[in-house]
GROMACS .gro file of C-alpha atoms in nm:
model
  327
    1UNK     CA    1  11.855  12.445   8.835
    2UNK     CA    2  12.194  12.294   8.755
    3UNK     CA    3  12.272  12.064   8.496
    4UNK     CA    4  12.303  11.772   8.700
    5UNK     CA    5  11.985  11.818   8.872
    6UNK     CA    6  11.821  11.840   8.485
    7UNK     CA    7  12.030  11.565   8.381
    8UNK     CA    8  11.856  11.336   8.691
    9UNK     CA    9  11.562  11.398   8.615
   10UNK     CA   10  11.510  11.372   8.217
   11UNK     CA   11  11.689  10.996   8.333
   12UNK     CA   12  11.450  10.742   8.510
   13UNK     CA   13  11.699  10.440   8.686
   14UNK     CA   14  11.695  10.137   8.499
   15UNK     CA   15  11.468   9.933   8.643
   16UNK     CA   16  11.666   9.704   8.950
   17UNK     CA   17  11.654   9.330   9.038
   18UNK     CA   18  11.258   9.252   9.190
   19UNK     CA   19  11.398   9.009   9.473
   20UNK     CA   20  11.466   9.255   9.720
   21UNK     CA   21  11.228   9.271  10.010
   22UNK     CA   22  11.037   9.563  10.156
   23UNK     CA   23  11.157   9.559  10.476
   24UNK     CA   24  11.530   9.430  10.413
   25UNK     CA   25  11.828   9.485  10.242
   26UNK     CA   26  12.182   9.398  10.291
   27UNK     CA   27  12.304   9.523  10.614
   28UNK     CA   28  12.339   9.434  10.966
   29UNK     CA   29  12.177   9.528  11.297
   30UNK     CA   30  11.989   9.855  11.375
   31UNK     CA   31  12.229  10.112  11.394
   32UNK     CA   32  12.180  10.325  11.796
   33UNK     CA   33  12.473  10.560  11.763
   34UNK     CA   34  12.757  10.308  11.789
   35UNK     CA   35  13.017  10.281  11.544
   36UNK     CA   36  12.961   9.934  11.371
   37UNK     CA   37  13.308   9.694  11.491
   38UNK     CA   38  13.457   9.407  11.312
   39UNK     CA   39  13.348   9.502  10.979
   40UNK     CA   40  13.674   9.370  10.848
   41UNK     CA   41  13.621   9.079  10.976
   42UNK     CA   42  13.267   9.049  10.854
   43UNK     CA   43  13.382   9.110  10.529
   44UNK     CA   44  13.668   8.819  10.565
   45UNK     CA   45  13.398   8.577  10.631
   46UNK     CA   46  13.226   8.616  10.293
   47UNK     CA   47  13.559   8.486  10.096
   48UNK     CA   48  13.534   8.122   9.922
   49UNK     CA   49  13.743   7.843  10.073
   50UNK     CA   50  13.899   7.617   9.810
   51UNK     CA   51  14.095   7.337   9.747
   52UNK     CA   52  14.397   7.220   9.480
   53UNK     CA   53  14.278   6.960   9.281
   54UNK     CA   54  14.462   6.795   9.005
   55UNK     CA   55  14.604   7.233   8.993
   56UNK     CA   56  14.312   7.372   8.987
   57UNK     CA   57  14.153   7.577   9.248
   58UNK     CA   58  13.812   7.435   9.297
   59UNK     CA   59  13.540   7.632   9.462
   60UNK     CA   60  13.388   7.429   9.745
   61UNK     CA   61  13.156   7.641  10.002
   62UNK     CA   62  13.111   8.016  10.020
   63UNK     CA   63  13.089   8.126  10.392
   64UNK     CA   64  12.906   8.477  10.325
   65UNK     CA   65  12.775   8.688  10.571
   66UNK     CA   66  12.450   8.736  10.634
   67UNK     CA   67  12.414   9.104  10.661
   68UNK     CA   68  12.075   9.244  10.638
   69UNK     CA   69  11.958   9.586  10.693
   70UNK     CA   70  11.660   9.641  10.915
   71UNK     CA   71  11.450   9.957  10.792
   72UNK     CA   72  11.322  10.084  11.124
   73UNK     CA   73  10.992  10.315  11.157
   74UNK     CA   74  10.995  10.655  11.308
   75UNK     CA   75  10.822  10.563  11.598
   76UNK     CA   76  11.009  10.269  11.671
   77UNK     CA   77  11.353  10.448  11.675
   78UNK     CA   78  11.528  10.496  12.054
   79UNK     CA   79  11.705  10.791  12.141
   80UNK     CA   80  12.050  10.809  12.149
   81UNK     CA   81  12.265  10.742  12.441
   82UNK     CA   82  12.562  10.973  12.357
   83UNK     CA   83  12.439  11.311  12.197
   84UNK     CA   84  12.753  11.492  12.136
   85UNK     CA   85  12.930  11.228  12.027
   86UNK     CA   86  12.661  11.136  11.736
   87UNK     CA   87  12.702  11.480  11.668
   88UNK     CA   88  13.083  11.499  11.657
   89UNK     CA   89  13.065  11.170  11.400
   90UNK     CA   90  12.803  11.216  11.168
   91UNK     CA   91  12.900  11.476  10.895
   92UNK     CA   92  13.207  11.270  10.843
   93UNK     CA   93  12.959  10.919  10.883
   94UNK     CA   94  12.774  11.044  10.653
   95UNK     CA   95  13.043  11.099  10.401
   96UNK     CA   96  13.223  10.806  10.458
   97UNK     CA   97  13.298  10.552  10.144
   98UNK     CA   98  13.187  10.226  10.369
   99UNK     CA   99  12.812  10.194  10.314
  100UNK     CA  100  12.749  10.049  10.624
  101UNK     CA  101  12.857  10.342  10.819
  102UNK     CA  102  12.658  10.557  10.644
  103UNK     CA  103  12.327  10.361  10.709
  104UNK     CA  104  12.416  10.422  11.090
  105UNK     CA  105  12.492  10.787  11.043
  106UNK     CA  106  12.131  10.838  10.823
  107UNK     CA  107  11.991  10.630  11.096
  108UNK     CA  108  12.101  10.909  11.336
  109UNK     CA  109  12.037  11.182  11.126
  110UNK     CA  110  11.657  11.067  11.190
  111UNK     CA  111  11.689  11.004  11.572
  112UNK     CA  112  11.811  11.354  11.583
  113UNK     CA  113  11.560  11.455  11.403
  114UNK     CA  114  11.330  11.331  11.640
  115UNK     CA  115  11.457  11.382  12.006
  116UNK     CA  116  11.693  11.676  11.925
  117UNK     CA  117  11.590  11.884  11.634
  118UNK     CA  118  11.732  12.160  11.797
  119UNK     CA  119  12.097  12.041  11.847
  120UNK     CA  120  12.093  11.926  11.514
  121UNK     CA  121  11.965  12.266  11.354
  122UNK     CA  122  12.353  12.413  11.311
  123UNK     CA  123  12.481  12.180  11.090
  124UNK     CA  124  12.178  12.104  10.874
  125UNK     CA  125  12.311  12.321  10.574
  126UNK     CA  126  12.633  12.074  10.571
  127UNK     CA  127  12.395  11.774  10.678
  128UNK     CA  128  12.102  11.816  10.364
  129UNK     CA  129  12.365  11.726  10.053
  130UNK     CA  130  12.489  11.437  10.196
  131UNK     CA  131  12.186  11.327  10.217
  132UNK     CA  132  12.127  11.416   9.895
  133UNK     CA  133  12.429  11.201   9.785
  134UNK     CA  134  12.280  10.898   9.970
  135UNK     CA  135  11.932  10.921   9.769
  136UNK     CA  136  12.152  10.894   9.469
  137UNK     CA  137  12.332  10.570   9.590
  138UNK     CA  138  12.248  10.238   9.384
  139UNK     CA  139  12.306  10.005   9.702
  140UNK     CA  140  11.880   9.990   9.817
  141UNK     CA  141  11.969   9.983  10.156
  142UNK     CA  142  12.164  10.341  10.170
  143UNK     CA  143  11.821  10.453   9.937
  144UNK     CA  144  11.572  10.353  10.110
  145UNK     CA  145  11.745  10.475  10.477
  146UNK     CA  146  11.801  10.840  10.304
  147UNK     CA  147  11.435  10.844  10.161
  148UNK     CA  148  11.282  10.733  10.519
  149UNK     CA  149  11.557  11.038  10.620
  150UNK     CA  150  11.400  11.256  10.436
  151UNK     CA  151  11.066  11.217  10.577
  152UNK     CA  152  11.200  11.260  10.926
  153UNK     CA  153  11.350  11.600  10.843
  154UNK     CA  154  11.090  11.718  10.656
  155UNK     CA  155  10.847  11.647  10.960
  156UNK     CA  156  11.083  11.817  11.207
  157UNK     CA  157  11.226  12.102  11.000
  158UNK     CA  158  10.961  12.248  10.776
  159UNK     CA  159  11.032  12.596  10.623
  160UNK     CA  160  11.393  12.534  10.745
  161UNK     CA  161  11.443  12.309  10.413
  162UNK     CA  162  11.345  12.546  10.136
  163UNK     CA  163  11.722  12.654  10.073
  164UNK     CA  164  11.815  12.255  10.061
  165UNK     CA  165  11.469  12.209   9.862
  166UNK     CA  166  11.555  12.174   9.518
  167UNK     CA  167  11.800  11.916   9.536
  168UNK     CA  168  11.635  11.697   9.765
  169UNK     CA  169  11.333  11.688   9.547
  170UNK     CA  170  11.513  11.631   9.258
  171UNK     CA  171  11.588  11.283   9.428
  172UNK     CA  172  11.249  11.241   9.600
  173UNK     CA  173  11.053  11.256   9.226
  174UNK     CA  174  11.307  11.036   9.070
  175UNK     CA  175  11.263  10.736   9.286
  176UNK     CA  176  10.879  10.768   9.396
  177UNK     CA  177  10.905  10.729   8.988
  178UNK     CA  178  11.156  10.435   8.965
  179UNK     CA  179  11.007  10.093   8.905
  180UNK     CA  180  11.159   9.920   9.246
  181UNK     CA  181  10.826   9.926   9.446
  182UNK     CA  182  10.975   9.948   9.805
  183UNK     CA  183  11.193  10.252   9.688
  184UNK     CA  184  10.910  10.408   9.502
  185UNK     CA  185  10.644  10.378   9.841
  186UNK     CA  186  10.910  10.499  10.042
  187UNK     CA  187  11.007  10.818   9.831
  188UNK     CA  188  10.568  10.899   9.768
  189UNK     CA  189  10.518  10.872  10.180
  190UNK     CA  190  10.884  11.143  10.205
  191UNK     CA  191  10.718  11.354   9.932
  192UNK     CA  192  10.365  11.348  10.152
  193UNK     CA  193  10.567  11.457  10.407
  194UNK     CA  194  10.685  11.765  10.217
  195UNK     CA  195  10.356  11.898  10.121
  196UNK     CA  196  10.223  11.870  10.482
  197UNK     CA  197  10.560  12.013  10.627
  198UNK     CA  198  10.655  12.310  10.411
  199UNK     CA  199  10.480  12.622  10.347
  200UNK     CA  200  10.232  12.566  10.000
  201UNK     CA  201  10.350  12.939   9.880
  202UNK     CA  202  10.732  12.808   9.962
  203UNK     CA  203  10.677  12.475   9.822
  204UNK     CA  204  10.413  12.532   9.497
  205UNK     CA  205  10.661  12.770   9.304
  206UNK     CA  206  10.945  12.481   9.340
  207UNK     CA  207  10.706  12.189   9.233
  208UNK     CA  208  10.583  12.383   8.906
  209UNK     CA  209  10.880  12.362   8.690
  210UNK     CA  210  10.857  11.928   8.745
  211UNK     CA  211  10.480  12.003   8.611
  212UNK     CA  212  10.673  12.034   8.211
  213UNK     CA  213  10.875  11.794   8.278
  214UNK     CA  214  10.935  11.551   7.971
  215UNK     CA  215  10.921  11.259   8.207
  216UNK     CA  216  10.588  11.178   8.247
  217UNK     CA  217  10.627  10.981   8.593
  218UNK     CA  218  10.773  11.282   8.710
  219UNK     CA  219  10.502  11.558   8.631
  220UNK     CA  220  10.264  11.268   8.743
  221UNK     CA  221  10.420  11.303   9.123
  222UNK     CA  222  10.478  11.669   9.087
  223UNK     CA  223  10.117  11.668   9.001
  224UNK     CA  224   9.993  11.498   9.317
  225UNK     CA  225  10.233  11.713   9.532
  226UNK     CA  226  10.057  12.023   9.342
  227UNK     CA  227   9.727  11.922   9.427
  228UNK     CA  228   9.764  11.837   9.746
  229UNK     CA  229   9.974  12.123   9.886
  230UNK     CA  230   9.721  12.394   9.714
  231UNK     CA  231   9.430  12.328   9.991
  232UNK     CA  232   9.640  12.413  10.221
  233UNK     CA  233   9.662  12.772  10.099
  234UNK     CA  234   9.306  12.826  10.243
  235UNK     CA  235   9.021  12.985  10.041
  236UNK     CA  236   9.200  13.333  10.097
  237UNK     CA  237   9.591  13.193  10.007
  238UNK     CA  238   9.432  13.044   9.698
  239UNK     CA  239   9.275  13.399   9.606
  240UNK     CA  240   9.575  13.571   9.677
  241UNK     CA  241   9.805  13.309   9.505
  242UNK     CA  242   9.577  13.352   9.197
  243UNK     CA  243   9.298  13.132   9.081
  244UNK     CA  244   9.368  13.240   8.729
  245UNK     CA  245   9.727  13.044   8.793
  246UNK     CA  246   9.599  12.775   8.946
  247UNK     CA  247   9.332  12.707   8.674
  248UNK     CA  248   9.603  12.756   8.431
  249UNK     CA  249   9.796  12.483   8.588
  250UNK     CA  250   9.468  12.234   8.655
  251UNK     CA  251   9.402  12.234   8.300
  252UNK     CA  252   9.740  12.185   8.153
  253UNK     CA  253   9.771  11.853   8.352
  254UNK     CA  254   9.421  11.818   8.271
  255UNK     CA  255   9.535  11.623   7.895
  256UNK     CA  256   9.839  11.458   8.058
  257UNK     CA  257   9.965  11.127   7.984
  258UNK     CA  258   9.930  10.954   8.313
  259UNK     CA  259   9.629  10.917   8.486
  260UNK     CA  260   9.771  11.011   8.822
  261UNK     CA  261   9.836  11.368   8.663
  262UNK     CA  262   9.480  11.381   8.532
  263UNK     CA  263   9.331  11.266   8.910
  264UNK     CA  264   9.534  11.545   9.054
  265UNK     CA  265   9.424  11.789   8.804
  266UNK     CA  266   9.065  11.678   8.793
  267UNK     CA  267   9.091  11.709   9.246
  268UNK     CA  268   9.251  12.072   9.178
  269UNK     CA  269   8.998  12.178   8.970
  270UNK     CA  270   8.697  12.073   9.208
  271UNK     CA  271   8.895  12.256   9.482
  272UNK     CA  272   8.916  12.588   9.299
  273UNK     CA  273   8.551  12.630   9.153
  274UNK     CA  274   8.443  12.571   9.522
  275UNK     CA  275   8.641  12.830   9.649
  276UNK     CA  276   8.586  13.084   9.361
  277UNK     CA  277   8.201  12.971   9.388
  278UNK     CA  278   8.168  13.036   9.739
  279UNK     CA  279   8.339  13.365   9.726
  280UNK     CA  280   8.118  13.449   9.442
  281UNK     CA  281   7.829  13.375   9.668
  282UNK     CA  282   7.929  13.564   9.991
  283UNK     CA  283   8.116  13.853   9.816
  284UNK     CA  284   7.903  14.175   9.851
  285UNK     CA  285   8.119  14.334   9.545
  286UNK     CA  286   7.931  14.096   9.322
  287UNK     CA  287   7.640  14.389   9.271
  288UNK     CA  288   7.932  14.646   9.244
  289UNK     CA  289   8.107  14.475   8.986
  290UNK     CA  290   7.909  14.290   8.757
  291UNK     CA  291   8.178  14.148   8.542
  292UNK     CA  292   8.229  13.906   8.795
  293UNK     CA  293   8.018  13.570   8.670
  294UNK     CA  294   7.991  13.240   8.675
  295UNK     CA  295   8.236  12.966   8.718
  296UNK     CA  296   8.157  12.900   8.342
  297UNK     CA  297   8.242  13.209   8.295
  298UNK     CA  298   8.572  13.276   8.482
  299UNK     CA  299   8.668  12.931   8.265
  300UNK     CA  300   8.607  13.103   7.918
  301UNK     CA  301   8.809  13.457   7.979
  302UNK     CA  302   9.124  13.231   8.168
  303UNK     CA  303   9.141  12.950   7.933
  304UNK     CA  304   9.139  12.839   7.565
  305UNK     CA  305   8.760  12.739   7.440
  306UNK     CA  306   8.914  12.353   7.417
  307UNK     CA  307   9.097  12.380   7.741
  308UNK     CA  308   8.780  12.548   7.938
  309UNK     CA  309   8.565  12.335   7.776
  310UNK     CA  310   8.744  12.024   7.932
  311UNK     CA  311   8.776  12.223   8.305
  312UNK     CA  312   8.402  12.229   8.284
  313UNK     CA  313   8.277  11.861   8.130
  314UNK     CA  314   8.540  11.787   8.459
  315UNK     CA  315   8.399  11.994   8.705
  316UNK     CA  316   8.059  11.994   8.607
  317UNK     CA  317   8.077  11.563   8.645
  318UNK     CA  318   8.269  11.572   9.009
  319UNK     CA  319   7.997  11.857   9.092
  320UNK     CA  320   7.683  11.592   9.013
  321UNK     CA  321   7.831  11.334   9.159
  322UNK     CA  322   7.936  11.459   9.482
  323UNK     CA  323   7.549  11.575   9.452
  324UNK     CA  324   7.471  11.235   9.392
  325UNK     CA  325   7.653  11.063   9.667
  326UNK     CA  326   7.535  11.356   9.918
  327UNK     CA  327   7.178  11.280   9.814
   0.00000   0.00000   0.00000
C-alpha cells in the first residue's frame, strides 16, 4: 500500500459544518450529458453590488446564485442521449479543475454504468482514479456524487474492480467513518455494494489489513465488510478459505473498541461454528479421524485459552438464544 493511501487512513477528516442537507449541496440542475453553459455568468451573479459613501465602499445586497446540487438515485437516472460524445468528454470532465463539470461527468460515469457498461469497460482503468480523486474532494457535493459513483460501478463491474480496489476503498472506509452523516450513509450503502459485488476470496484478503488498523472507525467498517462478505463463501469456500483463519480473525475483533467491530465479530463467529458444526455432523470421516471434536474443542487448539474462552461465552449465548426465539 503506498504511503498516501496509509497516510489517509491513520487521518479521519475533521469533522465539517452540520448544515448541509442530505439530499443537497451546492450545485445546479441534474446533469444528462450536456455540458453545463453560462457558468461564467453564474458565477458573475454572486458578486456584491456597492456603493461610495462618504469613500467608502459599502456593501449593500449580495446577488448569489442559488446553485444546488440534486443527488439523483440510480433508478431515477435517464439514459443518455449522445453516447459517444459522453464518452469522448468524460476522462477529461472528470479531470477538469471546475467542480461543477465534474459532478456532470460522475453523473455520467453512473448512467454509463447503468445503460452501457459495456462501452464504458475500455477506459475504466483511466476512469477508477479519477474517481478516486473526487472521493478525496472537500466540496460535499463532488463527495457524495463520487461515493453514489462508486456504488454504481461496483454493481455493474464486479471482479472487474479488484486491480482499482485498494484505492477506492481506501476512500470508501474513510468517509463511511467521517462524522458528516450524509457522507458517511452514502459511503456504508457503496461499501454494501462491494461485498455483494466482488468475489469474497478477491475482496476478504484486501479488507484484512483495515482489520489492524489504528483507527478504530476504520477496522469497525472493515469489520462489517468482513462479516458480511464471508457467508458468501458458502459452507465449502469457508472450509477451503480456512476456518482456523477465520476464527483467528472473529476473535481478534472480538475485544475491539467499537461495538460495531464486536457485532460483526460476534455475527462471524455464529456463522462459522454452524458451518464447522454441521460439517462435523454430516462428515463420515468423523469415525476415521477421531481428532476431529467439538466446536469447544476446535476453539481451544486455534486460539489462546482467554481468546477461546470469549469465542465460546459468545457463541454459546447467540446459540441459546436463537434456541430461544425458535422455541
Amino acid at each position: 500500500m503506498s504511503g498516501n493511501a496509509l497516510r489517509d487512513l491513520n487521518t479521519l477528516p475533521a469533522p465539517e459544518r452540520k448544515n448541509d442537507s442530505s439530499s443537497k449541496g451546492n450545485f445546479t440542475k441534474p446533469c444528462n450529458g450536456n455540458t453545463i453553459e453560462n457558468i461564467e455568468e453564474q458565477q458573475r451573479k454572486s458578486l456584491a453590488s456597492v456603493q461610495i459613501n462618504g469613500g467608502e465602499a459599502v456593501n449593500v445586497g449580495v446577488e448569489v446564485a442559488n446553485l444546488e446540487v440534486e443527488y439523483i438515485e440510480s433508478e431515477n437516472l435517464s439514459d443518455l442521449e449522445d453516447v459517444d460524445t459522453c464518452l469522448k468528454n468524460l476522462l477529461p470532465g472528470l479531470d477538469s479543475k471546475d467542480w461543477i463539470l465534474v459532478v456532470e461527468a460522475l453523473n455520467n460515469v453512473r448512467r454509463l454504468s447503468i445503460f452501457h457498461k459495456e462501452r464504458m469497460h475500455c477506459i475504466l482503468s483511466d476512469m477508477t482514479p479519477l474517481v478516486v480523486k473526487s472521493l478525496k474532494n472537500p466540496r460535499s457535493a463532488v463527495c457524495k456524487t463520487a461515493i453514489m459513483t462508486a456504488t454504481d460501478i461496483f454493481n455493474a463491474y464486479n471482479n472487474d474492480l479488484i486491480d482499482s480496489l485498494d484505492p477506492l476503498l481506501v476512500q470508501l472506509l474513510l468517509k463511511s467513518s467521517q462524522d458528516k452523516r450524509f457522507v458517511c450513509e452514502a459511503a456504508v450503502r457503496a461499501l454494501e455494494a462491494m461485498t455483494t459485488s466482488v468475489s469474497p476470496t478477491l475482496l476478504l484478503p484486501k479488507l484484512q489489513p483495515y482489520l489492524k488498523n489504528r483507527n478504530p472507525r476504520i477496522r469497525a467498517k472493515a469489520s462489517m465488510c468482513f462479516s458480511r462478505s464471508v457467508p458468501r463463501l458458502g459452507a465449502e469456500g469457508i472450509k477451503e478459505y480456512g476456518i482456523d483463519k477465520l476464527i483467528q480473525v472473529a476473535a481478534s475483533q472480538l475485544s475491539d473498541q467499537l461495538p460495531e467491530s464486536r457485532e460483526a465479530a460476534r455475527s462471524l463467529l455464529l456463522e462459522l461454528q454452524n458451518v464447522y458444526e454441521k460439517s462435523h455432523n454430516l462428515s463420515t470421516a468423523v469415525s476415521e479421524h477421531p481428532e476431529i471434536g467439538s466446536w469447544e474443542d476446535f476453539c481451544l487448539s486455534k486460539l489462546s485459552p482467554l481468546s477461546a474462552q470469549a469465542v465460546l461465552r459468545v457463541t454459546t449465548n447467540l446459540t441459546r438464544e436463537g434456541l430461544v426465539i425458535g422455541s
